[in-house]
Amino acid sequence: MTIEEEVLRATRLLETVMQAAGLTRKELDQRLGAGPGYVSQVLTGRMELKFRHVVAILRAADFEPGVFFQTLYPQDRPASGQAILEEFLERFRQLGFAGSPAPPPPAVDPRELERLVESAVRAALGARLPEEEEE
């Protein structure tokens, strides 16, 4: 993966954290005491993404930087996309982002559900899934 791809991946995860915290770019600008458009410049690449930007945005979103970086670069990466998503959601819950109660389980084949979740996670991180063969 190139440096540009790594930066894009980190930026997309930052945006996911912001969305999960229910914050807009404008609200983050205000929390950071920055001028209008600061967060947009950082997230769109008009301003070079630096470690200080990442940590400042995470703190303004009340999100633990360690969890962010462990999610971005897990040491013992789970085997499936569903396991990655479950781990990420569990870390969110531990930080107090409980969200609404989980809906009843869908009536979907577990393999199909895993494929859908993996596809969504990869799309969120900027990766593309190869087309899988139909069974």
PDB file of C-alpha atoms in Angstrom:
ATOM      1  CA  MET A   1       0.000   0.000   0.000  1.00  0.00           C
ATOM      2  CA  THR A   2       1.382   3.442  -0.899  1.00  0.00           C
ATOM      3  CA  ILE A   3       1.702   6.302   1.570  1.00  0.00           C
ATOM      4  CA  GLU A   4      -1.139   8.104  -0.189  1.00  0.00           C
ATOM      5  CA  GLU A   5      -3.358   5.036   0.215  1.00  0.00           C
ATOM      6  CA  GLU A   6      -2.435   4.799   3.914  1.00  0.00           C
ATOM      7  CA  VAL A   7      -3.293   8.481   4.432  1.00  0.00           C
ATOM      8  CA  LEU A   8      -6.596   8.028   2.602  1.00  0.00           C
ATOM      9  CA  ARG A   9      -7.398   4.990   4.754  1.00  0.00           C
ATOM     10  CA  ALA A  10      -6.654   6.941   7.942  1.00  0.00           C
ATOM     11  CA  THR A  11      -8.716   9.891   6.709  1.00  0.00           C
ATOM     12  CA  ARG A  12     -11.694   7.648   5.971  1.00  0.00           C
ATOM     13  CA  LEU A  13     -11.471   6.088   9.420  1.00  0.00           C
ATOM     14  CA  LEU A  14     -11.349   9.593  10.949  1.00  0.00           C
ATOM     15  CA  GLU A  15     -14.502  10.478   9.053  1.00  0.00           C
ATOM     16  CA  THR A  16     -16.140   7.262  10.304  1.00  0.00           C
ATOM     17  CA  VAL A  17     -15.276   8.209  13.890  1.00  0.00           C
ATOM     18  CA  MET A  18     -16.756  11.679  13.335  1.00  0.00           C
ATOM     19  CA  GLN A  19     -19.960  10.201  11.925  1.00  0.00           C
ATOM     20  CA  ALA A  20     -20.239   7.703  14.772  1.00  0.00           C
ATOM     21  CA  ALA A  21     -19.827  10.564  17.258  1.00  0.00           C
ATOM     22  CA  GLY A  22     -22.525  12.514  15.394  1.00  0.00           C
ATOM     23  CA  LEU A  23     -20.210  15.449  14.622  1.00  0.00           C
ATOM     24  CA  THR A  24     -20.038  17.573  11.502  1.00  0.00           C
ATOM     25  CA  ARG A  25     -16.872  19.173  10.177  1.00  0.00           C
ATOM     26  CA  LYS A  26     -18.207  22.565  11.233  1.00  0.00           C
ATOM     27  CA  GLU A  27     -18.815  21.338  14.801  1.00  0.00           C
ATOM     28  CA  LEU A  28     -15.272  19.946  14.929  1.00  0.00           C
ATOM     29  CA  ASP A  29     -13.884  23.268  13.673  1.00  0.00           C
ATOM     30  CA  GLN A  30     -15.637  24.935  16.601  1.00  0.00           C
ATOM     31  CA  ARG A  31     -14.464  22.343  19.155  1.00  0.00           C
ATOM     32  CA  LEU A  32     -10.896  22.701  17.916  1.00  0.00           C
ATOM     33  CA  GLY A  33     -11.077  26.489  18.004  1.00  0.00           C
ATOM     34  CA  ALA A  34     -10.041  26.460  14.355  1.00  0.00           C
ATOM     35  CA  GLY A  35     -11.198  28.638  11.521  1.00  0.00           C
ATOM     36  CA  PRO A  36     -14.009  27.593   9.216  1.00  0.00           C
ATOM     37  CA  GLY A  37     -13.016  24.814   6.868  1.00  0.00           C
ATOM     38  CA  TYR A  38      -9.988  23.612   8.862  1.00  0.00           C
ATOM     39  CA  VAL A  39     -11.279  20.052   9.288  1.00  0.00           C
ATOM     40  CA  SER A  40     -12.396  19.936   5.648  1.00  0.00           C
ATOM     41  CA  GLN A  41      -8.913  20.971   4.511  1.00  0.00           C
ATOM     42  CA  VAL A  42      -7.334  18.243   6.627  1.00  0.00           C
ATOM     43  CA  LEU A  43      -9.756  15.520   5.524  1.00  0.00           C
ATOM     44  CA  THR A  44      -9.692  16.385   1.818  1.00  0.00           C
ATOM     45  CA  GLY A  45      -5.906  16.559   1.599  1.00  0.00           C
ATOM     46  CA  ARG A  46      -5.672  20.290   0.920  1.00  0.00           C
ATOM     47  CA  MET A  47      -3.709  20.425   4.164  1.00  0.00           C
ATOM     48  CA  GLU A  48      -1.195  17.644   4.765  1.00  0.00           C
ATOM     49  CA  LEU A  49      -2.527  15.184   7.352  1.00  0.00           C
ATOM     50  CA  LYS A  50      -0.225  15.185  10.358  1.00  0.00           C
ATOM     51  CA  PHE A  51      -0.223  13.189  13.555  1.00  0.00           C
ATOM     52  CA  ARG A  52      -1.201  16.331  15.496  1.00  0.00           C
ATOM     53  CA  HIS A  53      -4.268  16.757  13.248  1.00  0.00           C
ATOM     54  CA  VAL A  54      -5.370  13.166  13.833  1.00  0.00           C
ATOM     55  CA  VAL A  55      -4.972  13.376  17.619  1.00  0.00           C
ATOM     56  CA  ALA A  56      -6.647  16.801  17.829  1.00  0.00           C
ATOM     57  CA  ILE A  57      -9.661  15.605  15.825  1.00  0.00           C
ATOM     58  CA  LEU A  58      -9.942  12.404  17.860  1.00  0.00           C
ATOM     59  CA  ARG A  59      -9.792  14.291  21.163  1.00  0.00           C
ATOM     60  CA  ALA A  60     -12.358  16.821  19.948  1.00  0.00           C
ATOM     61  CA  ALA A  61     -14.617  13.857  19.080  1.00  0.00           C
ATOM     62  CA  ASP A  62     -14.001  12.362  22.564  1.00  0.00           C
ATOM     63  CA  PHE A  63     -12.424   9.312  20.953  1.00  0.00           C
ATOM     64  CA  GLU A  64      -9.388   7.528  22.380  1.00  0.00           C
ATOM     65  CA  PRO A  65      -6.442   7.829  19.940  1.00  0.00           C
ATOM     66  CA  GLY A  66      -5.146   4.386  20.960  1.00  0.00           C
ATOM     67  CA  VAL A  67      -8.386   2.747  19.824  1.00  0.00           C
ATOM     68  CA  PHE A  68      -8.189   4.609  16.515  1.00  0.00           C
ATOM     69  CA  PHE A  69      -4.655   3.436  15.789  1.00  0.00           C
ATOM     70  CA  GLN A  70      -5.345  -0.123  16.961  1.00  0.00           C
ATOM     71  CA  THR A  71      -8.303  -0.199  14.581  1.00  0.00           C
ATOM     72  CA  LEU A  72      -6.239   1.289  11.756  1.00  0.00           C
ATOM     73  CA  TYR A  73      -3.373  -1.154  12.361  1.00  0.00           C
ATOM     74  CA  PRO A  74      -4.561  -4.162  14.388  1.00  0.00           C
ATOM     75  CA  GLN A  75      -1.781  -6.426  15.665  1.00  0.00           C
ATOM     76  CA  ASP A  76      -3.807  -9.620  15.655  1.00  0.00           C
ATOM     77  CA  ARG A  77      -6.199  -8.905  12.831  1.00  0.00           C
ATOM     78  CA  PRO A  78      -9.335 -11.062  12.996  1.00  0.00           C
ATOM     79  CA  ALA A  79      -9.829 -13.436  10.101  1.00  0.00           C
ATOM     80  CA  SER A  80     -13.121 -12.042   8.816  1.00  0.00           C
ATOM     81  CA  GLY A  81     -14.547  -8.622   8.076  1.00  0.00           C
ATOM     82  CA  GLN A  82     -17.413  -9.313  10.461  1.00  0.00           C
ATOM     83  CA  ALA A  83     -14.985  -9.944  13.324  1.00  0.00           C
ATOM     84  CA  ILE A  84     -13.179  -6.651  12.567  1.00  0.00           C
ATOM     85  CA  LEU A  85     -16.468  -4.765  12.628  1.00  0.00           C
ATOM     86  CA  GLU A  86     -17.563  -6.444  15.858  1.00  0.00           C
ATOM     87  CA  GLU A  87     -14.240  -5.567  17.513  1.00  0.00           C
ATOM     88  CA  PHE A  88     -14.540  -1.937  16.381  1.00  0.00           C
ATOM     89  CA  LEU A  89     -18.128  -1.697  17.645  1.00  0.00           C
ATOM     90  CA  GLU A  90     -17.155  -3.260  20.986  1.00  0.00           C
ATOM     91  CA  ARG A  91     -14.420  -0.649  21.404  1.00  0.00           C
ATOM     92  CA  PHE A  92     -16.977   2.061  20.638  1.00  0.00           C
ATOM     93  CA  ARG A  93     -19.314   0.611  23.314  1.00  0.00           C
ATOM     94  CA  GLN A  94     -16.482   0.572  25.872  1.00  0.00           C
ATOM     95  CA  LEU A  95     -16.005   4.290  25.247  1.00  0.00           C
ATOM     96  CA  GLY A  96     -19.674   5.008  25.928  1.00  0.00           C
ATOM     97  CA  PHE A  97     -20.939   5.102  22.345  1.00  0.00           C
ATOM     98  CA  ALA A  98     -23.633   2.538  23.050  1.00  0.00           C
ATOM     99  CA  GLY A  99     -26.051   3.676  20.387  1.00  0.00           C
ATOM    100  CA  SER A 100     -29.528   2.258  20.075  1.00  0.00           C
ATOM    101  CA  PRO A 101     -30.371  -1.340  20.974  1.00  0.00           C
ATOM    102  CA  ALA A 102     -29.474  -3.866  18.321  1.00  0.00           C
ATOM    103  CA  PRO A 103     -32.329  -4.873  16.025  1.00  0.00           C
ATOM    104  CA  PRO A 104     -33.379  -8.524  15.885  1.00  0.00           C
ATOM    105  CA  PRO A 105     -31.050 -10.671  13.783  1.00  0.00           C
ATOM    106  CA  PRO A 106     -31.860 -10.589  10.076  1.00  0.00           C
ATOM    107  CA  ALA A 107     -33.106 -13.647   8.299  1.00  0.00           C
ATOM    108  CA  VAL A 108     -29.985 -13.837   6.130  1.00  0.00           C
ATOM    109  CA  ASP A 109     -27.644 -16.717   5.522  1.00  0.00           C
ATOM    110  CA  PRO A 110     -24.609 -16.201   7.835  1.00  0.00           C
ATOM    111  CA  ARG A 111     -22.145 -16.547   4.923  1.00  0.00           C
ATOM    112  CA  GLU A 112     -24.015 -13.909   2.933  1.00  0.00           C
ATOM    113  CA  LEU A 113     -24.107 -11.611   5.982  1.00  0.00           C
ATOM    114  CA  GLU A 114     -20.354 -12.002   6.467  1.00  0.00           C
ATOM    115  CA  ARG A 115     -19.749 -11.197   2.794  1.00  0.00           C
ATOM    116  CA  LEU A 116     -21.909  -8.055   3.033  1.00  0.00           C
ATOM    117  CA  VAL A 117     -20.214  -6.841   6.211  1.00  0.00           C
ATOM    118  CA  GLU A 118     -16.748  -7.487   4.812  1.00  0.00           C
ATOM    119  CA  SER A 119     -17.662  -5.588   1.675  1.00  0.00           C
ATOM    120  CA  ALA A 120     -18.941  -2.620   3.707  1.00  0.00           C
ATOM    121  CA  VAL A 121     -15.845  -2.498   5.915  1.00  0.00           C
ATOM    122  CA  ARG A 122     -13.497  -2.680   2.944  1.00  0.00           C
ATOM    123  CA  ALA A 123     -15.469   0.034   1.170  1.00  0.00           C
ATOM    124  CA  ALA A 124     -15.241   2.228   4.267  1.00  0.00           C
ATOM    125  CA  LEU A 125     -11.480   1.702   4.369  1.00  0.00           C
ATOM    126  CA  GLY A 126     -11.075   2.317   0.656  1.00  0.00           C
ATOM    127  CA  ALA A 127     -10.355  -1.234  -0.432  1.00  0.00           C
ATOM    128  CA  ARG A 128     -12.278  -3.106  -3.077  1.00  0.00           C
ATOM    129  CA  LEU A 129     -13.389  -6.678  -2.763  1.00  0.00           C
ATOM    130  CA  PRO A 130     -12.717  -8.967  -5.716  1.00  0.00           C
ATOM    131  CA  GLU A 131     -15.886 -10.328  -7.189  1.00  0.00           C
ATOM    132  CA  GLU A 132     -16.641 -13.630  -5.535  1.00  0.00           C
ATOM    133  CA  GLU A 133     -17.765 -16.614  -7.519  1.00  0.00           C
ATOM    134  CA  GLU A 134     -21.359 -17.621  -7.054  1.00  0.00           C
ATOM    135  CA  GLU A 135     -21.866 -20.884  -5.189  1.00  0.00           C
TER     136      GLU A 135
END
